[in-house]
Structures are given as structure tokens and as C-alpha cells.
mmCIF file of C-alpha atoms and ligand atoms in Angstrom:
data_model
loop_
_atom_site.group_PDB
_atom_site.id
_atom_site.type_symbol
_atom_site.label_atom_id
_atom_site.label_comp_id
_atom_site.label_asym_id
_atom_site.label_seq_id
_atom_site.Cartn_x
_atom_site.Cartn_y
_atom_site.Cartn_z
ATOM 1 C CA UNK A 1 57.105 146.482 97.978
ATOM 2 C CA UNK A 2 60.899 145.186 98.307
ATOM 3 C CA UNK A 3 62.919 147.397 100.074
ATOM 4 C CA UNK A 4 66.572 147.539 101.293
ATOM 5 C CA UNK A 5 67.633 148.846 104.273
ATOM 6 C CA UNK A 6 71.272 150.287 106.007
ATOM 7 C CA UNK A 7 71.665 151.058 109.487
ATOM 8 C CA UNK A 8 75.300 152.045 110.271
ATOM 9 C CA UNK A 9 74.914 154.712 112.975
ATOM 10 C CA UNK A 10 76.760 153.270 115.547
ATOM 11 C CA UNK A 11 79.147 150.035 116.137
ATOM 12 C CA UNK A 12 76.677 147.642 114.259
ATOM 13 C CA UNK A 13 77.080 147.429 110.362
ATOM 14 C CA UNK A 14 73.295 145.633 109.551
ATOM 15 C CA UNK A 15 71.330 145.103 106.237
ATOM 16 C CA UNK A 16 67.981 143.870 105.537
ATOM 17 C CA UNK A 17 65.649 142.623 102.972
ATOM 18 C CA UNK A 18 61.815 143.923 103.714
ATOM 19 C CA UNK A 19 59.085 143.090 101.573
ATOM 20 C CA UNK A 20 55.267 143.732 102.594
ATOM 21 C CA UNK A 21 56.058 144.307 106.428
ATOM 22 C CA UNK A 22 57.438 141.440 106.622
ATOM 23 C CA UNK A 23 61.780 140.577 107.142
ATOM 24 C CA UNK A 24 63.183 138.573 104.413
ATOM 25 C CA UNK A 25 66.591 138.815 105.691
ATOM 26 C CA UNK A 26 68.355 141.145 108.897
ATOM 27 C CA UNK A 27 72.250 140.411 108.928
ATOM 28 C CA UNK A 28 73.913 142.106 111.876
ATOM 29 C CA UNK A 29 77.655 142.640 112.405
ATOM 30 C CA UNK A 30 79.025 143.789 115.613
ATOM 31 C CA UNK A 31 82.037 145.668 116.276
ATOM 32 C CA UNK A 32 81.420 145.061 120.062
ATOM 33 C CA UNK A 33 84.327 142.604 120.267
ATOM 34 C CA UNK A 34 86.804 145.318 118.140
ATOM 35 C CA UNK A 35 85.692 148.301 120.779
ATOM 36 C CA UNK A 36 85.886 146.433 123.561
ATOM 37 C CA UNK A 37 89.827 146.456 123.771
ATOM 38 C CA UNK A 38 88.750 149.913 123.875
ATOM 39 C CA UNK A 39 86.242 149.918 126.914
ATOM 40 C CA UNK A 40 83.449 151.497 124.594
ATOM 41 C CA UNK A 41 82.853 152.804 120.866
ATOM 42 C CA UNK A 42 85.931 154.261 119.104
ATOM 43 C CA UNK A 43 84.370 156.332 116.461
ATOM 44 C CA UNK A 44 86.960 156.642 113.766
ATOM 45 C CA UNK A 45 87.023 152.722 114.209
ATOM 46 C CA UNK A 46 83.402 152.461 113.712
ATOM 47 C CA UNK A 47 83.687 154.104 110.965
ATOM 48 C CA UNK A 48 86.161 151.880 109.005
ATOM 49 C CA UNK A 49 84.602 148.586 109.920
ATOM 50 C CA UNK A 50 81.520 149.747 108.149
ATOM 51 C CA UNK A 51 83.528 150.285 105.160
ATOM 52 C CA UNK A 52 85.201 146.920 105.493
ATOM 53 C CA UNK A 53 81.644 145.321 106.240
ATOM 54 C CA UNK A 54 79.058 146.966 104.605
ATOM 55 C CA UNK A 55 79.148 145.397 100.727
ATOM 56 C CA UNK A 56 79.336 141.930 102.167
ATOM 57 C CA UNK A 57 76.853 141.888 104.714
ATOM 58 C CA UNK A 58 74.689 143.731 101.909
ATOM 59 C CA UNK A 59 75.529 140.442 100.084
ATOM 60 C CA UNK A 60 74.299 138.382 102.398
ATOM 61 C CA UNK A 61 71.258 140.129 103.243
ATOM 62 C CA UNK A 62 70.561 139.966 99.864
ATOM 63 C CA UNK A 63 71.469 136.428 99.011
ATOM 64 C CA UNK A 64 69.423 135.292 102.668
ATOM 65 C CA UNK A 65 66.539 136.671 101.215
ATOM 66 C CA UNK A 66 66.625 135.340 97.771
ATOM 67 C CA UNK A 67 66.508 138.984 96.099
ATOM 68 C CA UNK A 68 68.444 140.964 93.516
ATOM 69 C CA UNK A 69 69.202 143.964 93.230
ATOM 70 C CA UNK A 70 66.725 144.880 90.454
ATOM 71 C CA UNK A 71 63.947 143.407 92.425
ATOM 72 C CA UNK A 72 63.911 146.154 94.877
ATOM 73 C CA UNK A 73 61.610 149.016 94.566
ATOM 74 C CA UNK A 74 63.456 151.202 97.220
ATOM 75 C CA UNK A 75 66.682 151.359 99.133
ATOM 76 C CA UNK A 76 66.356 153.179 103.014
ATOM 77 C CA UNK A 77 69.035 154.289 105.667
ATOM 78 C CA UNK A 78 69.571 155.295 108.723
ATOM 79 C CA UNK A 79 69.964 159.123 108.658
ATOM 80 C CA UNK A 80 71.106 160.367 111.872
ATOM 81 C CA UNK A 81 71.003 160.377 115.038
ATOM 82 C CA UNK A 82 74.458 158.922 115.592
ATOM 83 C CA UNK A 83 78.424 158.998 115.039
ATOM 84 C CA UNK A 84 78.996 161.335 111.699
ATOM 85 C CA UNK A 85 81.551 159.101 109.555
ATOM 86 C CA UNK A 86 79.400 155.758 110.903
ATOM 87 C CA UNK A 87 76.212 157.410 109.518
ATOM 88 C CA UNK A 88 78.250 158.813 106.255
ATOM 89 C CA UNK A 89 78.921 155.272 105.333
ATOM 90 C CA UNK A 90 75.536 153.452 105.064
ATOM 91 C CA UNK A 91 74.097 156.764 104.328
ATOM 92 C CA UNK A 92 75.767 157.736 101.190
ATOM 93 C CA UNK A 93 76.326 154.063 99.902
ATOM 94 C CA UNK A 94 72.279 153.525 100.393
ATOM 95 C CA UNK A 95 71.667 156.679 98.054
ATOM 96 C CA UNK A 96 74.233 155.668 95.922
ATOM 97 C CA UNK A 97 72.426 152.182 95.599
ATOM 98 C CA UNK A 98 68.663 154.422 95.180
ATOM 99 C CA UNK A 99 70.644 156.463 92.190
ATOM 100 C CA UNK A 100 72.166 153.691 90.181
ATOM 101 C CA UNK A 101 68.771 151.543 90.336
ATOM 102 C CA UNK A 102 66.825 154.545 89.688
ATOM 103 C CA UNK A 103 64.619 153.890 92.987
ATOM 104 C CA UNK A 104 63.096 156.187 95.926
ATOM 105 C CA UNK A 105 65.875 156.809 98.892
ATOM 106 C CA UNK A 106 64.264 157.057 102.529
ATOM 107 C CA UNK A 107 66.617 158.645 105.497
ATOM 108 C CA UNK A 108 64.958 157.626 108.574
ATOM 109 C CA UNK A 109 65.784 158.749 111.925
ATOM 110 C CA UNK A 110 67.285 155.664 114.505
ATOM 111 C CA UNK A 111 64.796 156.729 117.150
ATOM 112 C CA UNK A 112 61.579 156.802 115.552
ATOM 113 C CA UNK A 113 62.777 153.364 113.959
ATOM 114 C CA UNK A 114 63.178 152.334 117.724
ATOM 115 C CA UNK A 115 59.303 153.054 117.847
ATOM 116 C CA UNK A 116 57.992 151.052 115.549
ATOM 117 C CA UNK A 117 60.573 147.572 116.299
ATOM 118 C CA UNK A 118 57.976 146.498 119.216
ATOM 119 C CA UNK A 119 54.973 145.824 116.646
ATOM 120 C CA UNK A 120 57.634 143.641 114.482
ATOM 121 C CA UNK A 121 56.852 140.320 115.554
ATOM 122 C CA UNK A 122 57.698 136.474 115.159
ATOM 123 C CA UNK A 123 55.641 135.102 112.825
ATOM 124 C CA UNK A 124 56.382 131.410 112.157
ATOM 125 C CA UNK A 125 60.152 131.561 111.136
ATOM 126 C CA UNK A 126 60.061 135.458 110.386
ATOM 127 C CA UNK A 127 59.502 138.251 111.453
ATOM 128 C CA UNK A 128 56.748 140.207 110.771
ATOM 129 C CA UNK A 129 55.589 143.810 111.137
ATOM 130 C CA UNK A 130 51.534 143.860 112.571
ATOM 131 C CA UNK A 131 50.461 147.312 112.440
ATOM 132 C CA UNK A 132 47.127 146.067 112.392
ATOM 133 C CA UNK A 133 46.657 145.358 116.187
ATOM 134 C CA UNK A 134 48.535 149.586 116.626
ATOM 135 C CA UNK A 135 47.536 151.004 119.492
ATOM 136 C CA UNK A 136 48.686 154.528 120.995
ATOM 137 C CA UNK A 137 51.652 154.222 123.446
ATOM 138 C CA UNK A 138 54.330 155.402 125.662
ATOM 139 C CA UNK A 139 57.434 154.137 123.659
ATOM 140 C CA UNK A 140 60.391 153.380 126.096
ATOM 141 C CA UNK A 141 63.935 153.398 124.542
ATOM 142 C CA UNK A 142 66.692 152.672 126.497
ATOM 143 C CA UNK A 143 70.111 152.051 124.552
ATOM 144 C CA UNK A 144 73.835 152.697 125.296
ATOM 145 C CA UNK A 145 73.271 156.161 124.083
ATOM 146 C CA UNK A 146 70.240 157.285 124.778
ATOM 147 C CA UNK A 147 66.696 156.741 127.224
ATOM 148 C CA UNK A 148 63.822 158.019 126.262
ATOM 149 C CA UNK A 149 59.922 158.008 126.481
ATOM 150 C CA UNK A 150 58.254 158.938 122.908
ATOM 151 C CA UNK A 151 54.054 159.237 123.023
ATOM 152 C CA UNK A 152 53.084 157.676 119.830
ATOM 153 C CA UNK A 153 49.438 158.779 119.407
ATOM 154 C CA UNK A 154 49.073 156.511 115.893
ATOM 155 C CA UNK A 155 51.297 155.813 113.083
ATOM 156 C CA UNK A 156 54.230 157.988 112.305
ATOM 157 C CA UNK A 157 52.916 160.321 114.484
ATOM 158 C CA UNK A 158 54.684 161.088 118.039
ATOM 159 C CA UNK A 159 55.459 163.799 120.553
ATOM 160 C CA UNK A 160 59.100 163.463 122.852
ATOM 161 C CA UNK A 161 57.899 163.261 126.549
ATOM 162 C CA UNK A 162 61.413 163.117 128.042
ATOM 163 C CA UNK A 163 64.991 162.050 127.633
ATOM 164 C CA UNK A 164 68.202 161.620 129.881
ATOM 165 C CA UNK A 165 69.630 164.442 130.732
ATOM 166 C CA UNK A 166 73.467 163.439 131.220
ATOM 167 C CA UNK A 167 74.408 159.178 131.130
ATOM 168 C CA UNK A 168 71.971 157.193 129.527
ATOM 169 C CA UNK A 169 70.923 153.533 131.182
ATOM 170 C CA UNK A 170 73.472 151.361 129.161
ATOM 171 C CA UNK A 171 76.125 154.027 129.747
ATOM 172 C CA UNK A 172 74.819 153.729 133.293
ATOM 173 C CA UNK A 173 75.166 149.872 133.086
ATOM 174 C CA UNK A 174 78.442 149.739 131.318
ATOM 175 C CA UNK A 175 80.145 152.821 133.390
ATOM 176 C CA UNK A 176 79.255 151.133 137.039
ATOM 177 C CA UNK A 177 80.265 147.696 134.972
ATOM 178 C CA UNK A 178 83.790 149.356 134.152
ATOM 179 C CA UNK A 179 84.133 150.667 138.351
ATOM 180 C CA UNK A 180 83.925 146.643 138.893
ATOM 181 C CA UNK A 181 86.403 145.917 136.428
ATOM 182 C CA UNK A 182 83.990 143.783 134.497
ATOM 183 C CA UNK A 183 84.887 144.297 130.767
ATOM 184 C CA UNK A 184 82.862 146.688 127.976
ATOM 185 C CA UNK A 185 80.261 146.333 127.626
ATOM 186 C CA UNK A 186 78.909 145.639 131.174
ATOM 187 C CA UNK A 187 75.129 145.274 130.729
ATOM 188 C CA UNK A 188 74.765 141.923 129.777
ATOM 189 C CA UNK A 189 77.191 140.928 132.475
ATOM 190 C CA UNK A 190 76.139 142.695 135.135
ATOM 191 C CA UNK A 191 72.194 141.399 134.061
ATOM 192 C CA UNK A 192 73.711 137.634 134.610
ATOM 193 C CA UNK A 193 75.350 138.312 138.055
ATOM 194 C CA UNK A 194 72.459 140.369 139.386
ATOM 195 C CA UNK A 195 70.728 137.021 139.302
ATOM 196 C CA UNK A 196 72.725 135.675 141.825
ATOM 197 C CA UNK A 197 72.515 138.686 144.025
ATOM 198 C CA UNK A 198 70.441 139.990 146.341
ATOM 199 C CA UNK A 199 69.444 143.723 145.205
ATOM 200 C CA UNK A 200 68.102 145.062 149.082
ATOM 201 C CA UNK A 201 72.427 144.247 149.365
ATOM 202 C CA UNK A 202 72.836 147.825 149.146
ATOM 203 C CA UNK A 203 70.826 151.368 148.504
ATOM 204 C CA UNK A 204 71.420 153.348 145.839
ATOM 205 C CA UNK A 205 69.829 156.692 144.647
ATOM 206 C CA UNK A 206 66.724 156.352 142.230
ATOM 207 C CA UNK A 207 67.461 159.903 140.385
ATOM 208 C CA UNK A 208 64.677 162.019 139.318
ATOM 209 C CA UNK A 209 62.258 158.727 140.640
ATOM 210 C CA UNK A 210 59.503 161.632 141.953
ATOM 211 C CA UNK A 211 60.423 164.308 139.541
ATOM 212 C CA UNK A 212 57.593 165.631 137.425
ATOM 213 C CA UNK A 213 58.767 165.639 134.442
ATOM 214 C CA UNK A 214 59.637 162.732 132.150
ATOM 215 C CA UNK A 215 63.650 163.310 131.944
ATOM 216 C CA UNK A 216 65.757 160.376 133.237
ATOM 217 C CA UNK A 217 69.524 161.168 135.102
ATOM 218 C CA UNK A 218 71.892 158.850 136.018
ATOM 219 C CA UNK A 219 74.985 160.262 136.182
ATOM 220 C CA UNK A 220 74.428 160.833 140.128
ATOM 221 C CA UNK A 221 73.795 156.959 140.690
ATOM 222 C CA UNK A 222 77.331 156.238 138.725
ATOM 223 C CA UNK A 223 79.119 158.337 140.790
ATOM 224 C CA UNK A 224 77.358 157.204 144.012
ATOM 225 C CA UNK A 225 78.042 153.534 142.665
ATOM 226 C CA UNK A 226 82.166 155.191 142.390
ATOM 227 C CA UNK A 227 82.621 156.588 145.959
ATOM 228 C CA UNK A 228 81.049 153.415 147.349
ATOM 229 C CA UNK A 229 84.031 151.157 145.888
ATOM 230 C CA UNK A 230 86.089 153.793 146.522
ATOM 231 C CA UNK A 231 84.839 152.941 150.084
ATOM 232 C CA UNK A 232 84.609 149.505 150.275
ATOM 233 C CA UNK A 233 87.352 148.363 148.092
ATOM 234 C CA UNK A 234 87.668 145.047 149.765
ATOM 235 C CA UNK A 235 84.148 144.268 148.212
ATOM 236 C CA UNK A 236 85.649 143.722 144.837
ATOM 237 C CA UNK A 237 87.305 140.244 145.779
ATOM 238 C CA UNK A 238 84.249 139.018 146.722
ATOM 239 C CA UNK A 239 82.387 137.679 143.833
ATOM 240 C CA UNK A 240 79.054 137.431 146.047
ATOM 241 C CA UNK A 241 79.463 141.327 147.082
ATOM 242 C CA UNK A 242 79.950 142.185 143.281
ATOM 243 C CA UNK A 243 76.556 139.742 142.858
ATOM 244 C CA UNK A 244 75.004 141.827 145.667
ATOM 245 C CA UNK A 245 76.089 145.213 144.129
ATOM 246 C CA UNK A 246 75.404 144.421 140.507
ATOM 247 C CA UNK A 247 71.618 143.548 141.445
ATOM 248 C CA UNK A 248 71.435 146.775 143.977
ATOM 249 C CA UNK A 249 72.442 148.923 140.393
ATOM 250 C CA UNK A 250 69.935 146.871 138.085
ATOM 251 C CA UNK A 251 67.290 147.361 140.801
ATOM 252 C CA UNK A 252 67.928 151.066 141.266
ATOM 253 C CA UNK A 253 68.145 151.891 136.996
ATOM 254 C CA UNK A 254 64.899 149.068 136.853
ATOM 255 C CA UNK A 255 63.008 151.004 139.197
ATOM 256 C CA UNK A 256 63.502 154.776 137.798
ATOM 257 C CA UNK A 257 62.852 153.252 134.122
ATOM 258 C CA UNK A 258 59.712 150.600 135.230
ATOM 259 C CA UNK A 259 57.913 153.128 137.512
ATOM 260 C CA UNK A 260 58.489 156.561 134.902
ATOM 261 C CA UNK A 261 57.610 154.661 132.403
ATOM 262 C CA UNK A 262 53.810 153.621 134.026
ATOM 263 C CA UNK A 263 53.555 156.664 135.169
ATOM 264 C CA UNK A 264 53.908 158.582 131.272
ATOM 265 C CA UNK A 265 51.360 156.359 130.199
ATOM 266 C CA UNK A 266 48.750 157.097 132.845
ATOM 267 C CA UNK A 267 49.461 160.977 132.465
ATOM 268 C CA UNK A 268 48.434 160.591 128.917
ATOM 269 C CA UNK A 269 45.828 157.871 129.352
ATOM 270 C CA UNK A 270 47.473 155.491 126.860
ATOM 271 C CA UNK A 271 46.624 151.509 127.339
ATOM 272 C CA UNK A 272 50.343 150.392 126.074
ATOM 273 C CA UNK A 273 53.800 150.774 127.018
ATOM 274 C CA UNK A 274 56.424 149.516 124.503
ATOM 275 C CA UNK A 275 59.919 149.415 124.579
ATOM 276 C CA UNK A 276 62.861 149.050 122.752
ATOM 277 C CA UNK A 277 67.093 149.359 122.795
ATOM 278 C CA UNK A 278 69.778 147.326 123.954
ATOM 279 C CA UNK A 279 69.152 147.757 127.692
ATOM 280 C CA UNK A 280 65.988 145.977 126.875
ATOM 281 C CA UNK A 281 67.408 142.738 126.651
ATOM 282 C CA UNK A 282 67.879 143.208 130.571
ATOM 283 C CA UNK A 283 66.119 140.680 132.218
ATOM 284 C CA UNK A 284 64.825 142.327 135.480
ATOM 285 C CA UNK A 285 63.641 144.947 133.195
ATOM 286 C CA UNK A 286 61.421 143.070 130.838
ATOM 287 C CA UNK A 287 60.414 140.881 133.775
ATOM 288 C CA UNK A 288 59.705 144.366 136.333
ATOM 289 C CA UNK A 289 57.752 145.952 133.241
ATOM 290 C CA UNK A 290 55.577 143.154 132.707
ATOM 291 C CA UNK A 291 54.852 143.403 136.427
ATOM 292 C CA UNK A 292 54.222 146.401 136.414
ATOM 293 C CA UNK A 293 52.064 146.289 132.948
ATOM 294 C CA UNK A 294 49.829 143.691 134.553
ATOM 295 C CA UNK A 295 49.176 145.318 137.453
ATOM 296 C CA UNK A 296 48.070 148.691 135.704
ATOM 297 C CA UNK A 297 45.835 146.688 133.057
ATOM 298 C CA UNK A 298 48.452 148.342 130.260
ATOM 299 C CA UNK A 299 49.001 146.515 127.164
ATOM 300 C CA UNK A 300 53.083 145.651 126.698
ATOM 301 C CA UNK A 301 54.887 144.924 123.677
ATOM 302 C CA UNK A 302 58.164 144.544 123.830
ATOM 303 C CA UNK A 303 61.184 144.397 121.795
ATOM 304 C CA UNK A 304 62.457 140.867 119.857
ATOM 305 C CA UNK A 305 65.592 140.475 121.859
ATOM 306 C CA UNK A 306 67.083 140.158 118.000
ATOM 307 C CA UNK A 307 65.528 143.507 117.405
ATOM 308 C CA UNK A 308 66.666 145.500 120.720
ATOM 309 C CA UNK A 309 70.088 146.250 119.529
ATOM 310 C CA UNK A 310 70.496 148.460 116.704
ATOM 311 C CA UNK A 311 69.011 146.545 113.470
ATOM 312 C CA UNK A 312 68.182 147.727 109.854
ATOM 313 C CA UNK A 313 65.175 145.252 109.752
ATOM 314 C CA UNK A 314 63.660 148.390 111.916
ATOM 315 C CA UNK A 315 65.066 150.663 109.289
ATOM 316 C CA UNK A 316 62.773 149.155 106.483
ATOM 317 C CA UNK A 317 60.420 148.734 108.176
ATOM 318 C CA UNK A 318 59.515 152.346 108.851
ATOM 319 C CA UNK A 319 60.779 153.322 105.862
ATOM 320 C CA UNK A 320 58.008 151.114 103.861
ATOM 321 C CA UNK A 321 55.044 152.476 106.361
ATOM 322 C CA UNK A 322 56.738 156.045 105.293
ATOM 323 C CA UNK A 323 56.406 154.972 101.664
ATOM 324 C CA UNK A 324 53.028 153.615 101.848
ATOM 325 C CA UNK A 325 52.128 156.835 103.760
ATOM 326 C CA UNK A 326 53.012 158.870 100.647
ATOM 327 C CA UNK A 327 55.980 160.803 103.391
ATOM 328 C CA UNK A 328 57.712 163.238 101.153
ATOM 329 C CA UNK A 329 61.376 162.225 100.503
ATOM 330 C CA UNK A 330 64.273 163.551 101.359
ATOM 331 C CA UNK A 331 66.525 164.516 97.538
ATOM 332 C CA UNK A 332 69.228 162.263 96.709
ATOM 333 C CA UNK A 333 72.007 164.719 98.009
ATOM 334 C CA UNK A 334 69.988 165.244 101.613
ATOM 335 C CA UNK A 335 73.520 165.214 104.184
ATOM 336 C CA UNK A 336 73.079 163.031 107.024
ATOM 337 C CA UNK A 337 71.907 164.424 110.674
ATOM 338 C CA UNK A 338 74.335 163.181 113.215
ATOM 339 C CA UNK A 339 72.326 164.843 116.007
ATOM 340 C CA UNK A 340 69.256 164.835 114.588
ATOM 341 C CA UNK A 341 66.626 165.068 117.992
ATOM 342 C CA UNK A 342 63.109 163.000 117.455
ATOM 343 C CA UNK A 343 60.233 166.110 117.795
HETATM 344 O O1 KG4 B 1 70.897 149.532 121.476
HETATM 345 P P1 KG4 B 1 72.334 149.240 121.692
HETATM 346 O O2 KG4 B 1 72.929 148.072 120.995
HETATM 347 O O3 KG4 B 1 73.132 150.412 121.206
HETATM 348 C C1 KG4 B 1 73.722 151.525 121.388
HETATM 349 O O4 KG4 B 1 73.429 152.300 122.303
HETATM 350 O O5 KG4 B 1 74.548 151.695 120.509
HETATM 351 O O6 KG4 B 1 72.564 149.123 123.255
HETATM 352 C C2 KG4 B 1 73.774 148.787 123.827
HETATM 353 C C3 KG4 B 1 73.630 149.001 125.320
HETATM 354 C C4 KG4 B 1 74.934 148.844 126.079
HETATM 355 O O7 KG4 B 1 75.051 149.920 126.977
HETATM 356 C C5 KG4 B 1 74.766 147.522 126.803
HETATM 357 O O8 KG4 B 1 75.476 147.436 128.018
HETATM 358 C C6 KG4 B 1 73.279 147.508 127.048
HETATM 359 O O9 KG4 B 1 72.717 148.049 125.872
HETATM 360 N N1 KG4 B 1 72.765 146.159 127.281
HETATM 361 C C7 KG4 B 1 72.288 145.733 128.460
HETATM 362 C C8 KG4 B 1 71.930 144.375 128.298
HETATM 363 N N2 KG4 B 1 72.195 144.024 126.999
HETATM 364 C C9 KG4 B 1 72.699 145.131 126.393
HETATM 365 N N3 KG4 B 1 72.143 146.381 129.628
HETATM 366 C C10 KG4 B 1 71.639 145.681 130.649
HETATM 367 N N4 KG4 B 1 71.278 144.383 130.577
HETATM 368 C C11 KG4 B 1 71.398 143.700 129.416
HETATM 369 N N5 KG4 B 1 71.035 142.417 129.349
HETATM 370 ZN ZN1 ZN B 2 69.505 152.136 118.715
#
């Protein structure tokens, strides 16, 4: 089965070729450099870069994979959550694509896509979805806009343990990043200088660490983060104190994620943790899970650094497992579902 896939929910415009679980072609273009002047997403922005990107990165993905249009059997999007007129723009050109080739349209939800990315692995030169080796998990997703633990019990079938309740991690990461003055968005930077800092430099609250339930906050470590530079100004012109205080941060959001994380998947006796999302890439996170993972005899799979940020190689994927699964589909006219909540 050949599908095509769109995933325009947020600030990346990305099409992708899929073809028996397997990626034929992902192209991703970022509108990070456009926002930035911005310090973080400008919707109506968004929006109008997907318009201006969408057909030719379509091309490409199409022309990378060596496959026309009348070769496909299906065409997928992303279907919510995410910003409305981002979402409108894959969404409706993706079912305009399904009606003019006559071919089934999947919506798919961003977060349940997120899911599934960790079992999409390198395979030679491609990537490669392995569904075979599926085991039930605790699914980790931790992006700019959201963190979250999913329990996957099998295939296309999960219940929502938890989610943030106010800033997500990457807002977390980026919003501290922005009190430093380091430029939008801060994760990736502040990852790099952590390395050269020492993260016992200074303490910073681990919110809802020993809470029971699976919710994540970190608002209250932000602002802590604020009234501490608000305190200690002077600590700004010292690029080994910003070293020291972007590690004490990492450690702190590391630590909350890491040991709720380990803890979901003991409470409901799964043997895997996976994880997914831009914050992902974070070094001291993949390194602290695997720690953790090993120590706890848990299985971890995580994210293709290509696939942590938002992809539509994850988009076709599900949507082919969906299609193989017999899932009914949504109509052709089906509106997209900007805040559309994973059950
Ligand atoms: O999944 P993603 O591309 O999308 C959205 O939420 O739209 O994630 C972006 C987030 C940003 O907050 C960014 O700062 C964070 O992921 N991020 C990182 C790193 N790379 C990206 N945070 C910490 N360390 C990183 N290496
Ligand atoms: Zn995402």
C-alpha cells in the first residue's frame, strides 16, 4: 500500500511517501528560523508558510520517492491537535488530493502518531516501521506543546495516563532559555551548554516529582528559574554561571520526566518505555532514560532524532496500520480538530 501523508499542525510543513511500513521519502520544512524573530510560533505566520510550502515539498516527497500521484492508494493528514489555519492547510489540501484521485482520506491525530514514531526504525538507508517486535508501553511525549505519558496496551489501542497541566517541557526549555537571553528556541541550546555545566550549580524545584498522579507542571520551575536572575543578575555575564544554570534546569525537567516516566510503567507493569517529541532530542534525557531503563530491566525505544520533531513519515505510518486495521474513515468533508485530546 502507497500512501501519502501531510502533517502541517504546527511550524513544520512535512510530506512523505509510505509504502508497506516502510519511508520512501519524509521532506521536512521548518519555519523555526521565520518564528524565531518572533521568540516562538506566530500562528497566522504558520499558517501562510504552509501555503507557500506545501505543493513543493509535496513535490519533492514525491519525486524522492520515485512515485506518482496515481500510484498511491491513499492520501493521510494530520487532523488536529494543533494551530486551526496550520491544520486547515494540509488538512483540506490532503482530502482534496483523496477526492480528485478517488482514494481513502485518513485524519489522524498528532499524538497518537507520536506513539507509534519509536517502533519506526533505521533499516539500512530507510526507515522502517517494525511492529513486529510491539510490545505494550508507557509512551513518553514531550514536545514544545505538550508532555505526556500514553499506556499503549497493543496496537492502536491506548489509555492517557497524564499530561502537563500548565507549560509543557520545551515551553519549559525555551521560556527559562528566553530569561537567559539565549534566542527561540532554547532547547537545543541550552542541551549544548548544560554540557559544560555542572547541574548540583544550583537547586531548582522538581514539580509534582512525588505526586501520585501522572500530570507533569512546570510552570513553578520557570518562574523559580525568573526570580533567581531576577536575583542574581550579575550571573548572566558569566558564560560558566549560565553553563551551571542551564544544566541545574535540564537536570531538574530530566529528573521529573526520567523518574515519572519509570514509575507509570511499573504502576501498570509494562516492560517498555518509549518516547517521542522534540524535547527528545535532549541529550541528558535520552542518556538519563536509558539509565534509568537499564536499571529497571525496561525495554526503551526511543525516537529517530529525524523523527522527534513533528514529521509526516509518522503520519503514514499510522495511517497505513489504521488502514490495514480496517479503522472506519472519517467522510471527505470531516472539519479538522484543533484541540482534539488523545482518550
Ligand atoms: O516536537 P517539536 O518540534 O514541536 C512542537 O512542540 O511543535 O518540539 C519542539 C520543542 C521546542 O520546545 C524545543 O526547544 C525542544 O523541542 N527541543 C529541545 C531539544 N531539541 C528540541 N529541548 C531540549 N533539548 C533539545 N536538544
Ligand atoms: Zn509533535
Amino acid at each position: 500500500m502507497t500512501l501519502l501523508a501531510i502533517e502541517t499542525s504546527c511550524d513544520e510543513t512535512s510530506v512523505a511517501v509510505v509504502r508497506d511500513g516502510k519511508v520512501l521519502s519524509g521532506i521536512v520544512s521548518s519555519q523555526i528560523k521565520l518564528h524565531a524573530e518572533y521568540g516562538g510560533v506566530v500562528p497566522e505566520l504558520a499558517a501562510r508558510e504552509h501555503l507557500r510550502n506545501l505543493i513543493p515539498v509535496a513535490q519533492s516527497a514525491l519525486r524522492t520517492a520515485g512515485i506518482s500521484v496515481g500510484q498511491l492508494d491513499a492520501v493521510a493528514a494530520t487532523q488536529g491537535p494543533g494551530l486551526p489555519n496550520a491544520l486547515l492547510v494540509g488538512f483540506k489540501a490532503a482530502q482534496a488530493a483523496a477526492f480528485a484521485l478517488n482514494k481513502p482520506f485518513v485524519g489522524i491525530n498528532h499524538h497518537e502518531a507520536h506513539l507509534y514514531s519509536p517502533w519506526i526504525v533505521r533499516g539500512g538507508d530507510s526507515l522502517v516501521a517494525d511492529f513486529t517486535v510491539f510490545q505494550p508501553n508507557v509512551s513518553l511525549i514531550v514536545s514544545g506543546g505538550h508532555t505526556m505519558l500514553v499506556l499503549v496496551q497493543s496496537e492502536l489501542k491506548h489509555r492517557m495516563l497524564g499530561g502537563t497541566i500548565d507549560d509543557a517541557a520545551g515551553e519549559c526549555f525555551d521560556k527559562t532559555g528566553k530569561l537567559m537571553s539565549l534566542p527561540y528556541p532554547a532547547g537545543p541550546l541550552i542541551d549544548q551548554l548544560a554540557e559544560q555545566g555542572n547541574p548540583a550549580a544550583f537547586d531548582f524545584p522538581r514539580p509534582l516529582l512525588h505526586d501520585a498522579s501522572d500530570d507533569f507542571s512546570f510552570s513553578g520551575l520557570k518562574t523559580s528559574v525568573r526570580y533567581f536572575i531576577r536575583d542574581h543578575p550579575a550571573l548572566l555575564n558569566d558564560r560558566k554561571k549560565i553553563c551551571d544554570l542551564c544544566a541545574s534546569v535540564q537536570v531538574a525537567i530530566v529528573e521529573v520526566l526520567v523518574k515519572k516516566t519509570i514509575r507509570a510503567a511499573k504502576r501498570n507493569g509494562v516492560r517498555c518505555v518509549t518516547a517521542s517529541g522534540g524535547v527528545t532530542c535532549n541529550r541528558a534525557l535520552r542518556h538519563e532514560l536509558t539509565r534509568a531503563c537499564e536499571c529497571e530491566g525496561i525495554a526503551l525505544r526511543l525516537a529517530e532524532k529525524s523523527l522527534c520533531t513533528d514529521n509526516a513519515a509518522m503520519i503514514g505510518i499510522l495511517a497505513e496500520r489504521k488502514l490495514l486495521a480496517n479503522v472506519p474513515l472519517p467522510p471527505l468533508d470531516e472539519e479538522i480538530k484543533p484541540g482534539w485530546v488523545l482518550a
